[in-house]
Every structure is written in structure tokens, then in C-alpha cells.
PDB file of C-alpha atoms and ligand atoms in Angstrom:
ATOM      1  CA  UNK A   1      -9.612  35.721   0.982  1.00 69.00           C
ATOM      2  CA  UNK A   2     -12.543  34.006   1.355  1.00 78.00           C
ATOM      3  CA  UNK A   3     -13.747  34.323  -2.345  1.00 84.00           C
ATOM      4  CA  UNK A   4     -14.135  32.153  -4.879  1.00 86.00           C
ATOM      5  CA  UNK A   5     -14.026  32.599  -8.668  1.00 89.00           C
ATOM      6  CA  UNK A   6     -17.408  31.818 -11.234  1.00 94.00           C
ATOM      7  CA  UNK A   7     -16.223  33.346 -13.934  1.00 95.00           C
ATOM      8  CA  UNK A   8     -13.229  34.807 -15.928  1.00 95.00           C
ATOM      9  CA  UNK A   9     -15.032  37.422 -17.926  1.00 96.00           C
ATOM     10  CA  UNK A  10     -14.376  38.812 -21.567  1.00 95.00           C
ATOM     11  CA  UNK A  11     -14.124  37.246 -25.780  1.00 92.00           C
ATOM     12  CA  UNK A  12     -10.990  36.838 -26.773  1.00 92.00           C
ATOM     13  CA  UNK A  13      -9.510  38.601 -23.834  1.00 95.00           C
ATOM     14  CA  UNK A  14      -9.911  38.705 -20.392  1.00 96.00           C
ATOM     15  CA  UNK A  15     -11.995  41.854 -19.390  1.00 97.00           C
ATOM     16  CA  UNK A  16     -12.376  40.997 -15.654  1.00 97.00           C
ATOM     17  CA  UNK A  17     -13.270  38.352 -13.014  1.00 96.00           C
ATOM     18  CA  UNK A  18     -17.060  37.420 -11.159  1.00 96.00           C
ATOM     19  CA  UNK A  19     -17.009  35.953  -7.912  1.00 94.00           C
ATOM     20  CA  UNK A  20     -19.405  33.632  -6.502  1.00 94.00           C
ATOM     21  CA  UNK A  21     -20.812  36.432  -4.433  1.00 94.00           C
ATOM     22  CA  UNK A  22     -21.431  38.417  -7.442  1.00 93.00           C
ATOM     23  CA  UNK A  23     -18.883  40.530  -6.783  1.00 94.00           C
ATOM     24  CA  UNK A  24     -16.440  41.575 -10.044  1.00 95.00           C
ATOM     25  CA  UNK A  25     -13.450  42.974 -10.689  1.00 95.00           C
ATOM     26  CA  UNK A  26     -12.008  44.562 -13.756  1.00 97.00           C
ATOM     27  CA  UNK A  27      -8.852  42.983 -14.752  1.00 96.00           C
ATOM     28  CA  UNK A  28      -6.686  42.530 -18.290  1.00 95.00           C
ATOM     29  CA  UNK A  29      -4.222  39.597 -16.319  1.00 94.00           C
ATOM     30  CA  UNK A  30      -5.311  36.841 -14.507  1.00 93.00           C
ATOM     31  CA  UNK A  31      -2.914  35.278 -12.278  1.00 90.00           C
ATOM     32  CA  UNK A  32      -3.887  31.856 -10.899  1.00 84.00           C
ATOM     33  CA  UNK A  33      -2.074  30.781  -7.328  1.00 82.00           C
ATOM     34  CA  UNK A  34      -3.810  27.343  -6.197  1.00 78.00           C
ATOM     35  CA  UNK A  35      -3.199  25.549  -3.576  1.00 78.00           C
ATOM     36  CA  UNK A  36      -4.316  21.891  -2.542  1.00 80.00           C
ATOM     37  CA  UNK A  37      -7.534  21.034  -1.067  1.00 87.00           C
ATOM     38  CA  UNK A  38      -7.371  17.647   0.495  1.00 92.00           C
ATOM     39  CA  UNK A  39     -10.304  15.276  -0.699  1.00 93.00           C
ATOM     40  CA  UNK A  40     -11.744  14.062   2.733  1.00 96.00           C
ATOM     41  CA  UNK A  41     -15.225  13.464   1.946  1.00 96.00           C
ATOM     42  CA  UNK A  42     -15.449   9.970   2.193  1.00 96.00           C
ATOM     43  CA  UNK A  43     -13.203  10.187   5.385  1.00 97.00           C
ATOM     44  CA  UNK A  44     -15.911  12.437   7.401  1.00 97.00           C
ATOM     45  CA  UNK A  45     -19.172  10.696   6.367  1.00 97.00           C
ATOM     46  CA  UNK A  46     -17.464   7.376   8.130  1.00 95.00           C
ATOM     47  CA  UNK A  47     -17.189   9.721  11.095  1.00 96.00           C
ATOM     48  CA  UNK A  48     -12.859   9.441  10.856  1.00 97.00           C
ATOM     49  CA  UNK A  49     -11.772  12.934  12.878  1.00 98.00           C
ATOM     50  CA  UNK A  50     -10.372  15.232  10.193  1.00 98.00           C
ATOM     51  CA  UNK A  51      -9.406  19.316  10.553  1.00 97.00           C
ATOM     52  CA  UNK A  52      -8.068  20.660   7.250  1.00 95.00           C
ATOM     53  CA  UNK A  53      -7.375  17.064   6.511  1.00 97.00           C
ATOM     54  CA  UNK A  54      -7.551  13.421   7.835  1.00 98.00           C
ATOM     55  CA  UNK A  55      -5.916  13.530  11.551  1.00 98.00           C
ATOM     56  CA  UNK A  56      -2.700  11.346  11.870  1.00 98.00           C
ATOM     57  CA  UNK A  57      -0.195  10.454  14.561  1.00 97.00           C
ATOM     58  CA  UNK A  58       3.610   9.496  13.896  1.00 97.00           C
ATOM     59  CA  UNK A  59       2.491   5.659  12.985  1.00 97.00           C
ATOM     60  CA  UNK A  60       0.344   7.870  10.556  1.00 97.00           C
ATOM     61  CA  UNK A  61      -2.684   6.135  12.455  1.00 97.00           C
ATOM     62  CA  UNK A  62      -5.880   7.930  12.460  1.00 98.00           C
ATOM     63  CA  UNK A  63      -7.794   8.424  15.726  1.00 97.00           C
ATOM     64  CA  UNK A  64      -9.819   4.904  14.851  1.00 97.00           C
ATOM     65  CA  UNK A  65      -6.605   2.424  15.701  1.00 95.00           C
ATOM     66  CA  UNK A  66      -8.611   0.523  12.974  1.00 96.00           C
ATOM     67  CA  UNK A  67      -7.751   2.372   9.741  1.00 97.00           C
ATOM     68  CA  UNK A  68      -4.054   4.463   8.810  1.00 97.00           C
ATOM     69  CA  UNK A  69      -3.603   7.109   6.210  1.00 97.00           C
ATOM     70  CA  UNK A  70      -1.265   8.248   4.235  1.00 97.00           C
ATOM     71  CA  UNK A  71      -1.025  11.232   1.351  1.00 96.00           C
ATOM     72  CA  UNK A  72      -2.054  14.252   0.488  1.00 95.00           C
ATOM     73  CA  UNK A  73      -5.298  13.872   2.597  1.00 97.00           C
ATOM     74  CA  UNK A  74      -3.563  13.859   6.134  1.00 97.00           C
ATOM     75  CA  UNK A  75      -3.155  16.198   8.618  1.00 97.00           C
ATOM     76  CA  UNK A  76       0.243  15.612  10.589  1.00 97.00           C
ATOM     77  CA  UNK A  77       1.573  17.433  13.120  1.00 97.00           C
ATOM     78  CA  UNK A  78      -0.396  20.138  11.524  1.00 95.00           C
ATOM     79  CA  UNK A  79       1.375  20.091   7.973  1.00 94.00           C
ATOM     80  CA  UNK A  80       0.015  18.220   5.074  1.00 94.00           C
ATOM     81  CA  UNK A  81       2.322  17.629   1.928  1.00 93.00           C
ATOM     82  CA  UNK A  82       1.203  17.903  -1.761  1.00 89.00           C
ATOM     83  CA  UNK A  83       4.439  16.813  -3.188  1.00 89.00           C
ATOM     84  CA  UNK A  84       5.307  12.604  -3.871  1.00 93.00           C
ATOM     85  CA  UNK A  85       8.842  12.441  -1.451  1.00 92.00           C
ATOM     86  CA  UNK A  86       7.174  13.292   1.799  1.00 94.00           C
ATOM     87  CA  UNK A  87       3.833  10.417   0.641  1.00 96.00           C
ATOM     88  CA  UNK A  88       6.660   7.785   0.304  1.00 96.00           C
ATOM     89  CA  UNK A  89       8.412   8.496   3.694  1.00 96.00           C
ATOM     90  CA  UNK A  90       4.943   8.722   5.441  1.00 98.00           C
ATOM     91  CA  UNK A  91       4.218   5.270   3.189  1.00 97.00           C
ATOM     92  CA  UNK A  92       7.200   3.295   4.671  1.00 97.00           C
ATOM     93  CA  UNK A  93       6.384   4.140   8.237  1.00 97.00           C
ATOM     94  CA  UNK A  94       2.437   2.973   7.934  1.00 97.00           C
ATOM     95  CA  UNK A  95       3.759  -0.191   6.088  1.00 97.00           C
ATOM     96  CA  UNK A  96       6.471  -1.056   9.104  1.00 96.00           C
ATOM     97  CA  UNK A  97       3.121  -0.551  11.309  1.00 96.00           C
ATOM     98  CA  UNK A  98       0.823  -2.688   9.114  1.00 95.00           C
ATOM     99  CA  UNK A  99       3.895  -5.281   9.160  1.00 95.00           C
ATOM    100  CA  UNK A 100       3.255  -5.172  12.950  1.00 93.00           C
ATOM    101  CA  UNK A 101       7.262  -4.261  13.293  1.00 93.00           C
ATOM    102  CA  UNK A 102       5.944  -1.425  14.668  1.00 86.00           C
ATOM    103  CA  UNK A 103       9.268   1.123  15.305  1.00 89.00           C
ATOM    104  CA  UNK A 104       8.683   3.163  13.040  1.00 94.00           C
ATOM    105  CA  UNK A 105       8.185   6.848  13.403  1.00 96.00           C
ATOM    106  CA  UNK A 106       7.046   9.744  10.907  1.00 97.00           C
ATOM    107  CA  UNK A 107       8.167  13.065  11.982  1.00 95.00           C
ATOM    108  CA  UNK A 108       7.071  15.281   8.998  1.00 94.00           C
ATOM    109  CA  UNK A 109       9.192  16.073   6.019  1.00 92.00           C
ATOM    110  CA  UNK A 110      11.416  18.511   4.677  1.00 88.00           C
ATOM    111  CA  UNK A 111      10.549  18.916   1.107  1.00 88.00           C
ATOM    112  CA  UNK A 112      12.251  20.655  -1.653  1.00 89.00           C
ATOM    113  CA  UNK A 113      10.569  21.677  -5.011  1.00 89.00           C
ATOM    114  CA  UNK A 114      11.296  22.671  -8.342  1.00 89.00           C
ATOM    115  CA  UNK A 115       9.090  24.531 -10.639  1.00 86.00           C
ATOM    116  CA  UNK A 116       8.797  22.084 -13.781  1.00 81.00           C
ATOM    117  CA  UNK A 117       8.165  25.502 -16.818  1.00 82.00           C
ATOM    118  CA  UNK A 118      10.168  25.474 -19.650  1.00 84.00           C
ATOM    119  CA  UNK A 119      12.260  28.495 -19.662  1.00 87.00           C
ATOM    120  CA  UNK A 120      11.613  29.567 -15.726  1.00 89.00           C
ATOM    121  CA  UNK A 121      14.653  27.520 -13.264  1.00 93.00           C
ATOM    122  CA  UNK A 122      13.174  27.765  -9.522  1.00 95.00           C
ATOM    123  CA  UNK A 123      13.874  25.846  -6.751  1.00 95.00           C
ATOM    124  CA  UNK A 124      12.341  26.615  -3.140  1.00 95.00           C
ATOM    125  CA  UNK A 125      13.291  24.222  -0.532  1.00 95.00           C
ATOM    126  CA  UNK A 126      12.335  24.173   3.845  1.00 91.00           C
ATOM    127  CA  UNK A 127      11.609  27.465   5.307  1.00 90.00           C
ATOM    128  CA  UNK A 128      12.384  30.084   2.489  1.00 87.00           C
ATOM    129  CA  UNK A 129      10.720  33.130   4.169  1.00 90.00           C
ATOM    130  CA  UNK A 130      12.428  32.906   7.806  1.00 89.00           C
ATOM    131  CA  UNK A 131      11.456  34.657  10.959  1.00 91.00           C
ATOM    132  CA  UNK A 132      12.939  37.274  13.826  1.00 92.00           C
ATOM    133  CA  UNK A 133      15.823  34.244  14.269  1.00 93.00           C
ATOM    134  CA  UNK A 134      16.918  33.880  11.341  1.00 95.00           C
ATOM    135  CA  UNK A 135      19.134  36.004   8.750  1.00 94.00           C
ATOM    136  CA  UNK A 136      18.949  35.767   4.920  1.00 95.00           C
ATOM    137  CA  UNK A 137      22.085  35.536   2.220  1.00 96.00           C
ATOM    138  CA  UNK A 138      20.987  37.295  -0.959  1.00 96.00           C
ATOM    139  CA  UNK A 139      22.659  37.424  -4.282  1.00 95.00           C
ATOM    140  CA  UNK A 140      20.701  39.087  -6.942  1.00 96.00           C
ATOM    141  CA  UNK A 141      22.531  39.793 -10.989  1.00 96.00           C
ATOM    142  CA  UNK A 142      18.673  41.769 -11.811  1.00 95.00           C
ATOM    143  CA  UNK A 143      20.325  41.717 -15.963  1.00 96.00           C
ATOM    144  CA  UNK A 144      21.346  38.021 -15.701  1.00 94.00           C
ATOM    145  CA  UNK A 145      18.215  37.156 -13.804  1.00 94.00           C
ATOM    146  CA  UNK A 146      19.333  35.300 -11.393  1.00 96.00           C
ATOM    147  CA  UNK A 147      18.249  35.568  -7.623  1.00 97.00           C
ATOM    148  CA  UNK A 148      19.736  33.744  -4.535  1.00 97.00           C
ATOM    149  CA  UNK A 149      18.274  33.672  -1.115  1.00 97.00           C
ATOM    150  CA  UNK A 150      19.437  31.015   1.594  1.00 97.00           C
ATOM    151  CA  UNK A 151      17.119  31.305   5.444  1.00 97.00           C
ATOM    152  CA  UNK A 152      20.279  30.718   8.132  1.00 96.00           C
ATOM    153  CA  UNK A 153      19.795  30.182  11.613  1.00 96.00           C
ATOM    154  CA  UNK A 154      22.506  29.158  14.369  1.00 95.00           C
ATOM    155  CA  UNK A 155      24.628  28.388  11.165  1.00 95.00           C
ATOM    156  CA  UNK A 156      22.930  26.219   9.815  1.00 96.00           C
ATOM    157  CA  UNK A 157      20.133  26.261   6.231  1.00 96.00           C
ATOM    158  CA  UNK A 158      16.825  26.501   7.394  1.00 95.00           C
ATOM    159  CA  UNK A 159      15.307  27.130   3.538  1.00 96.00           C
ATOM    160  CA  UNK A 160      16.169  28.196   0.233  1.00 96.00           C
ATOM    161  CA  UNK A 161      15.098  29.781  -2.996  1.00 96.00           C
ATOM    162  CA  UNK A 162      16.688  30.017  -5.942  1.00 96.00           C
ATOM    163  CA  UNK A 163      15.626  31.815  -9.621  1.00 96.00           C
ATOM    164  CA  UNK A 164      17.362  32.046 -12.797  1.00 95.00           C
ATOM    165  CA  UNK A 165      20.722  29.347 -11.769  1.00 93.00           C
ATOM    166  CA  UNK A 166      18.989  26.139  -9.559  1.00 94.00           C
ATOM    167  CA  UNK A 167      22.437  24.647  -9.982  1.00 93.00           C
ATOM    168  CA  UNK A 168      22.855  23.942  -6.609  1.00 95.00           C
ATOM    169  CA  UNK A 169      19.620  23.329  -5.306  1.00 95.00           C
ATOM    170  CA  UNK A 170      20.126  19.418  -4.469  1.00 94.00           C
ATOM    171  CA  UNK A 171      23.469  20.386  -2.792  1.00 95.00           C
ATOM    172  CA  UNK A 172      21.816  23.246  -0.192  1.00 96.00           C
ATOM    173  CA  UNK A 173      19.075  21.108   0.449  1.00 95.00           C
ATOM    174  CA  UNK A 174      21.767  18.408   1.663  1.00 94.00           C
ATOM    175  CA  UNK A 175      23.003  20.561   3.800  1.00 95.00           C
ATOM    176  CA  UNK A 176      20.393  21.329   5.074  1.00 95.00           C
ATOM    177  CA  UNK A 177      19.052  18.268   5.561  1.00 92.00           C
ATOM    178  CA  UNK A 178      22.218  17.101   7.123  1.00 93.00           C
ATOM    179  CA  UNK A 179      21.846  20.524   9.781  1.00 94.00           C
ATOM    180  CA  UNK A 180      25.625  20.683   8.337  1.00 95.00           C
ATOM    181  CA  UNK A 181      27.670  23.879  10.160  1.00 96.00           C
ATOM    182  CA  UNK A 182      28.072  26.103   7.163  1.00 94.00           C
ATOM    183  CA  UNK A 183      29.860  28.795   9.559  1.00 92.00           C
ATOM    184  CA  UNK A 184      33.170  27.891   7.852  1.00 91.00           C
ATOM    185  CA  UNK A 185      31.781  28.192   4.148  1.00 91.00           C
ATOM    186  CA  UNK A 186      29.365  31.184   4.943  1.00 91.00           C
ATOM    187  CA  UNK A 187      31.082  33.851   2.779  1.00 90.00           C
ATOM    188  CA  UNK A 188      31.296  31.374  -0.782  1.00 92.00           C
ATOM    189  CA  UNK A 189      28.029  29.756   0.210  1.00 93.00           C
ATOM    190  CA  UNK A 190      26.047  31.714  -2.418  1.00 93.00           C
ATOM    191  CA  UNK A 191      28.714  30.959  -5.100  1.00 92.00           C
ATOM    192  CA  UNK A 192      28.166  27.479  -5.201  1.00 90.00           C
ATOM    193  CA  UNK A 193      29.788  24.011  -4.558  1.00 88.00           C
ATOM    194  CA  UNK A 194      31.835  24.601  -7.486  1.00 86.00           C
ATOM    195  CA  UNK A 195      33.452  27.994  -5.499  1.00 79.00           C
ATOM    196  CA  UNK A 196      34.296  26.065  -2.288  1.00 75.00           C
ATOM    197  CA  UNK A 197      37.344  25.440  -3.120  1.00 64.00           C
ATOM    198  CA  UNK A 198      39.463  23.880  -0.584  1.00 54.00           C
ATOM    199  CA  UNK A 199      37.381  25.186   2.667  1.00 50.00           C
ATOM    200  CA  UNK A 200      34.334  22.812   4.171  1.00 47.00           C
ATOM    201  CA  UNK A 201      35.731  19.719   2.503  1.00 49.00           C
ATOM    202  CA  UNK A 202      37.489  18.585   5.515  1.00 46.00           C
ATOM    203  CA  UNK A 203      40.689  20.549   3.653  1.00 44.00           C
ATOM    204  CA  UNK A 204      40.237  18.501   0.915  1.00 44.00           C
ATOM    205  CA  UNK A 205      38.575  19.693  -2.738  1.00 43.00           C
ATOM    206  CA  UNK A 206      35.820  17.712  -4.485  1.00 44.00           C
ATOM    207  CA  UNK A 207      38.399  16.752  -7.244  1.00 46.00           C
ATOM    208  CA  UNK A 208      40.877  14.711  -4.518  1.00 44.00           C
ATOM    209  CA  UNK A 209      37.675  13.286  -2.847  1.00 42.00           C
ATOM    210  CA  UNK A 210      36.784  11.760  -6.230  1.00 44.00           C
ATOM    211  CA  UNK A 211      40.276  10.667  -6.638  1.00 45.00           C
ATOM    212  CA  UNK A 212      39.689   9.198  -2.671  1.00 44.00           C
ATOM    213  CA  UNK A 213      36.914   7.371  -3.619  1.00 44.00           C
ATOM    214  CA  UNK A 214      38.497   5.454  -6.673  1.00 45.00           C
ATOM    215  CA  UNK A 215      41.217   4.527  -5.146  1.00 44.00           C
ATOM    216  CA  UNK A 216      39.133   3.238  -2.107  1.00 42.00           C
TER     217      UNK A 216
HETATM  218  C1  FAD B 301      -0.645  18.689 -12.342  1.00 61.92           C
HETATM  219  C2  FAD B 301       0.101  18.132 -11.148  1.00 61.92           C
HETATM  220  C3  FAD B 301       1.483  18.049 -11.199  1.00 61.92           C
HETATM  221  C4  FAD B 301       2.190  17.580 -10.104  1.00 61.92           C
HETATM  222  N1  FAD B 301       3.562  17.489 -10.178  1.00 61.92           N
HETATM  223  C5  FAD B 301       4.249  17.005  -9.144  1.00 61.92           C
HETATM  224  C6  FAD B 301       5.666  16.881  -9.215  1.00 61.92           C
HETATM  225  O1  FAD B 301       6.286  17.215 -10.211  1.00 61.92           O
HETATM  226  N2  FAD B 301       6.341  16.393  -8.137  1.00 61.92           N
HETATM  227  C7  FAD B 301       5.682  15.995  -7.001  1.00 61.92           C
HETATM  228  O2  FAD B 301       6.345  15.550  -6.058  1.00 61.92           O
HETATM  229  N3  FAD B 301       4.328  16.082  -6.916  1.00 61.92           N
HETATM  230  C8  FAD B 301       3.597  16.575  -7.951  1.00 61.92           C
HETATM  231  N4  FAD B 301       2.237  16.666  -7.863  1.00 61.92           N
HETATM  232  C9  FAD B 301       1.576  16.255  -6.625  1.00 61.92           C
HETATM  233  C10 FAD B 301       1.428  14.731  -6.556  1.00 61.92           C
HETATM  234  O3  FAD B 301       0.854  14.265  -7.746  1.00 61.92           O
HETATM  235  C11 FAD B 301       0.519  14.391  -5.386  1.00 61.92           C
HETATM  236  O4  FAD B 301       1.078  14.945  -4.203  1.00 61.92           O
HETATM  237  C12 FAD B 301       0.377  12.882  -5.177  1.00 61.92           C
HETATM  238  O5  FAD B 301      -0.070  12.267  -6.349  1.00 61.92           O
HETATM  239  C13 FAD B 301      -0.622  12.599  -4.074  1.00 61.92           C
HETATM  240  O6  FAD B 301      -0.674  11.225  -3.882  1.00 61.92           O
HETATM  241  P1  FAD B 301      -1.871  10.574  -3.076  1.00 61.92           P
HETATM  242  O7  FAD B 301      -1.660   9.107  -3.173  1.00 61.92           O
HETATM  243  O8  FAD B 301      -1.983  11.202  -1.736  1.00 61.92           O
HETATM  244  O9  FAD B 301      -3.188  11.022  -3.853  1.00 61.92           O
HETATM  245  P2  FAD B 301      -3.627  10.727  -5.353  1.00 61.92           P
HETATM  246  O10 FAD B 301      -2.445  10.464  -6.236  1.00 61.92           O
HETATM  247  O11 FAD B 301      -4.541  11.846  -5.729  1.00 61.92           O
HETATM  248  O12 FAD B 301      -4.423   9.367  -5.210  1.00 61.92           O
HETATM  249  C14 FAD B 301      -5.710   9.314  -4.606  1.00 61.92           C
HETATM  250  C15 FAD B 301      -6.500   8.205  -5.277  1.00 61.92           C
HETATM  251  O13 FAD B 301      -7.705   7.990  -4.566  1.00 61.92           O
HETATM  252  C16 FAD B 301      -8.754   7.839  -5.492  1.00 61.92           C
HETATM  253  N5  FAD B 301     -10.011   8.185  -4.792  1.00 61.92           N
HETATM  254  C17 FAD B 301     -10.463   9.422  -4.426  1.00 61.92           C
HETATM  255  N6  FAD B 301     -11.662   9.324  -3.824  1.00 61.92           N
HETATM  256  C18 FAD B 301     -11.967   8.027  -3.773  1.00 61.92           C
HETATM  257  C19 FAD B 301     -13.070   7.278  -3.267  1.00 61.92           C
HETATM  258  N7  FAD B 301     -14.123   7.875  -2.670  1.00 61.92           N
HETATM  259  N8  FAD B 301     -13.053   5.933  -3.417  1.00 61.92           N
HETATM  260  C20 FAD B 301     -12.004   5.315  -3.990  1.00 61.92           C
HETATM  261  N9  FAD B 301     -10.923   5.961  -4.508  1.00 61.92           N
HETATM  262  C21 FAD B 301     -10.907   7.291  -4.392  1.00 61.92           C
HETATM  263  C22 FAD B 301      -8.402   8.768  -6.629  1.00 61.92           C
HETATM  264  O14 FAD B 301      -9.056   8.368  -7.810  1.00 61.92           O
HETATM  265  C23 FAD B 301      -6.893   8.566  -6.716  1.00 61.92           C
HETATM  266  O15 FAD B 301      -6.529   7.503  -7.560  1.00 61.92           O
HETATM  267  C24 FAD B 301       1.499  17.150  -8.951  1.00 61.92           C
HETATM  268  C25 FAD B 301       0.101  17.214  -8.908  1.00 61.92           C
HETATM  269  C26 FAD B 301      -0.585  17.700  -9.990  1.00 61.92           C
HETATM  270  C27 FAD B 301      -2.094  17.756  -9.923  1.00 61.92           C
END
């Protein structure tokens, strides 16, 4: 929006807010929505080619062969990450490259994220708004407040959100991670692992793949 907050205005309440452009706005709610702002200073003053952050290829080396980066200052492939998974993955490629094993590609991440507020269960993993090629599953109980939206495309979970029952988060995420064919599963999907029942377990149910397992 190109404005940025001085001032949240008022006593004991909030009465409106000033923006740096003098500019304000009457309000009785603030809402706060940040984002991440990489910290690239000392990047640019040694002259390192940055963009929104520091520019990185798949050995997550910057465009002097001399120095790598990883975190949430980079730039890769046009995405940078301001959650801890994707800083590890992009931290075991550079250290195979500092090793000099050197085979060792970072392709970007597919992150998942819960919201950590007592009393508030969301979950938002990979593309949760979808485009023209996708199509949405949506289960919404408004009185029990829970909300269920999975982003398909070609059959497979391209992103998810979940409010009010984040159950089953880690499990979609799997899936989707693992591009798994959920063509056979599609009507129960929204229901849960737990609702599968005996379809998309290879016609076996969780309970007998547990039992597998032991006896293996
Ligand atoms: C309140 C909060 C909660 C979060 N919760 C989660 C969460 O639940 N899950 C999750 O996955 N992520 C979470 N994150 C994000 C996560 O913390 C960051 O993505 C991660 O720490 C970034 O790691 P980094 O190593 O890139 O940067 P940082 O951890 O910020 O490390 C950068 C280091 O560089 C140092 N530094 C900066 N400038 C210089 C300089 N000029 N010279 C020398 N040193 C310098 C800094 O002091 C700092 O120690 C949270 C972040 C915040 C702020």
C-alpha cells in the first residue's frame, strides 16, 4: 500500500492511525498483518547482487562464487522463506557444497504452517488460494467453527487451510508432498484419515497396517 504507520493514536483506546505521510485515519481496531523484510544491508554495501533479498542459485551460491547464503535473507527462484524447515533444507545443500561434494541441489520448499495462539487451531500449507486450474473442497460447520479448504489440481493437493479442527494437517501436507493420487479418496478427503476407511490404503485400513508393521 505503500504506507507506513508513525503512530497508533488515542489514551486508553485506540482513536485512529497517522501515517508517515501525515495522512490519518480514524479507527477503534487496529489489525496488524506483517510480513518479513529481509535484513540485506550489510549484503549490498559489499556490492553482493540482491532484489527483494540476497540472489541465490540451487547450490544457494550468490552471484560472487566466493560467498553462499542461506535464510531468511535469500532470494531463490524468486521465493524467500520466513519459516525454520525450508532454512534447514537450503542449509544442507550449501554445506554438501562447502564440503566440496558438490551434488546437491535446492529447489525451493514446500512449507506448511501453523498459527501458534492459544485458543485459534490454523494450519495453511502450499498453495491455499489456487488459480483458473485448480478446484477447491470446502467443508464449513459456521456453529462448530470449523472451516476446511483443500487447492486440487490433476488430483492431486496443491495447498491447504484448515480453521477450528487442524487434525489432519501433517497428514494432507504428506500427501501432498508425496503428489499422492487422491482421485480414489476424493469424496472422504475432507473427513479425515480417520474416515478413510478401507479405500486409499492399498485395501487395507490403518488398524491392519499397524498390525503389518509389528509383525514385520
Ligand atoms: C516472533 C517470531 C516467531 C516465529 N515463530 C516461528 C515458528 O514457530 N516456526 C518457524 O518455522 N519459524 C518461526 N519464526 C521465523 C524464524 O524464526 C526465522 O525464519 C528464522 O529464525 C530465520 O533464520 P535465519 O538464520 O535466516 O535468521 P536469524 O535467525 O534472524 O539469524 C540472523 C542472525 O544474523 C545476525 N546479524 C544480523 N546482521 C548482522 C551483521 N551485520 N553482522 C553480524 N550478524 C548479524 C542476527 O543477530 C542474527 O543472530 C518466527 C519468527 C519470529 C520473529
Amino acid at each position: 500500500m505503500q504506507a507506513e504507520t508513525s503512530e497508533i493514536l488515542g489514551e486508553n483506546h485506540v482513536t485512529g492511525v497517522r501515517f508517515k505521510d501525515g495522512l490519518k485515519i480514524p479507527a477503534d481496531l487496529v489489525v496488524m498483518a506483517v510480513g518479513i523484510r529481509p535484513n540485506i544491508e550489510l549484503a549490498k554495501k559489499t556490492g553482493l547482487y540482491c532484489e527483494r533479498g540476497i540472489i541465490v542459485n540451487d547450490t544457494l551460491q550468490t552471484y560472487d562464487p566466493r560467498i553462499y547464503a542461506v535464510g531468511e535473507c535469500v532470494q531463490h527462484r524468486n521465493k524467500q522463506y520466513g519459516l525454520v524447515a525450508p532454512l534447514f533444507e537450503q542449509a544442507k545443500v550449501c554445506a554438501n557444497h562447502l564440503a566440496n561434494l558438490g551434488y546437491s541441489l535446492y529447489q525451493g520448499s514446500v512449507t506448511s504452517t501453523k498459527l501458534k495462539v492459544t485458543g485459534i487451531d490454523l494450519f495453511s500449507a502450499g498453495d491455499f488460494r489456487g488459480n483458473e486450474n485448480t478446484d477447491e473442497l470446502v467443508f464449513q460447520d459456521p456453529s462448530q467453527g470449523i472451516y476446511k479448504k483443500l487447492v486440487i489440481e490433476d488430483n492431486r493437493i496443491k495447498g491447504a487451510v484448515l480453521y477450528g479442527d487442524t487434525l489432519d494437517g501433517a497428514w494432507y501436507f504428506q500427501l501432498m508432498r508425496d503428489s499422492v493420487d487422491i482421485s480414489g479418496q476424493r469424496d472422504r478427503l475432507l473427513f479425515g484419515q480417520a474416515h478413510l476407511g478401507n479405500s486409499g490404503h492399498g485395501e487395507t485400513n490403518a488398524q491392519q497396517r499397524g498390525e503389518e508393521r509389528m509383525t514385520a
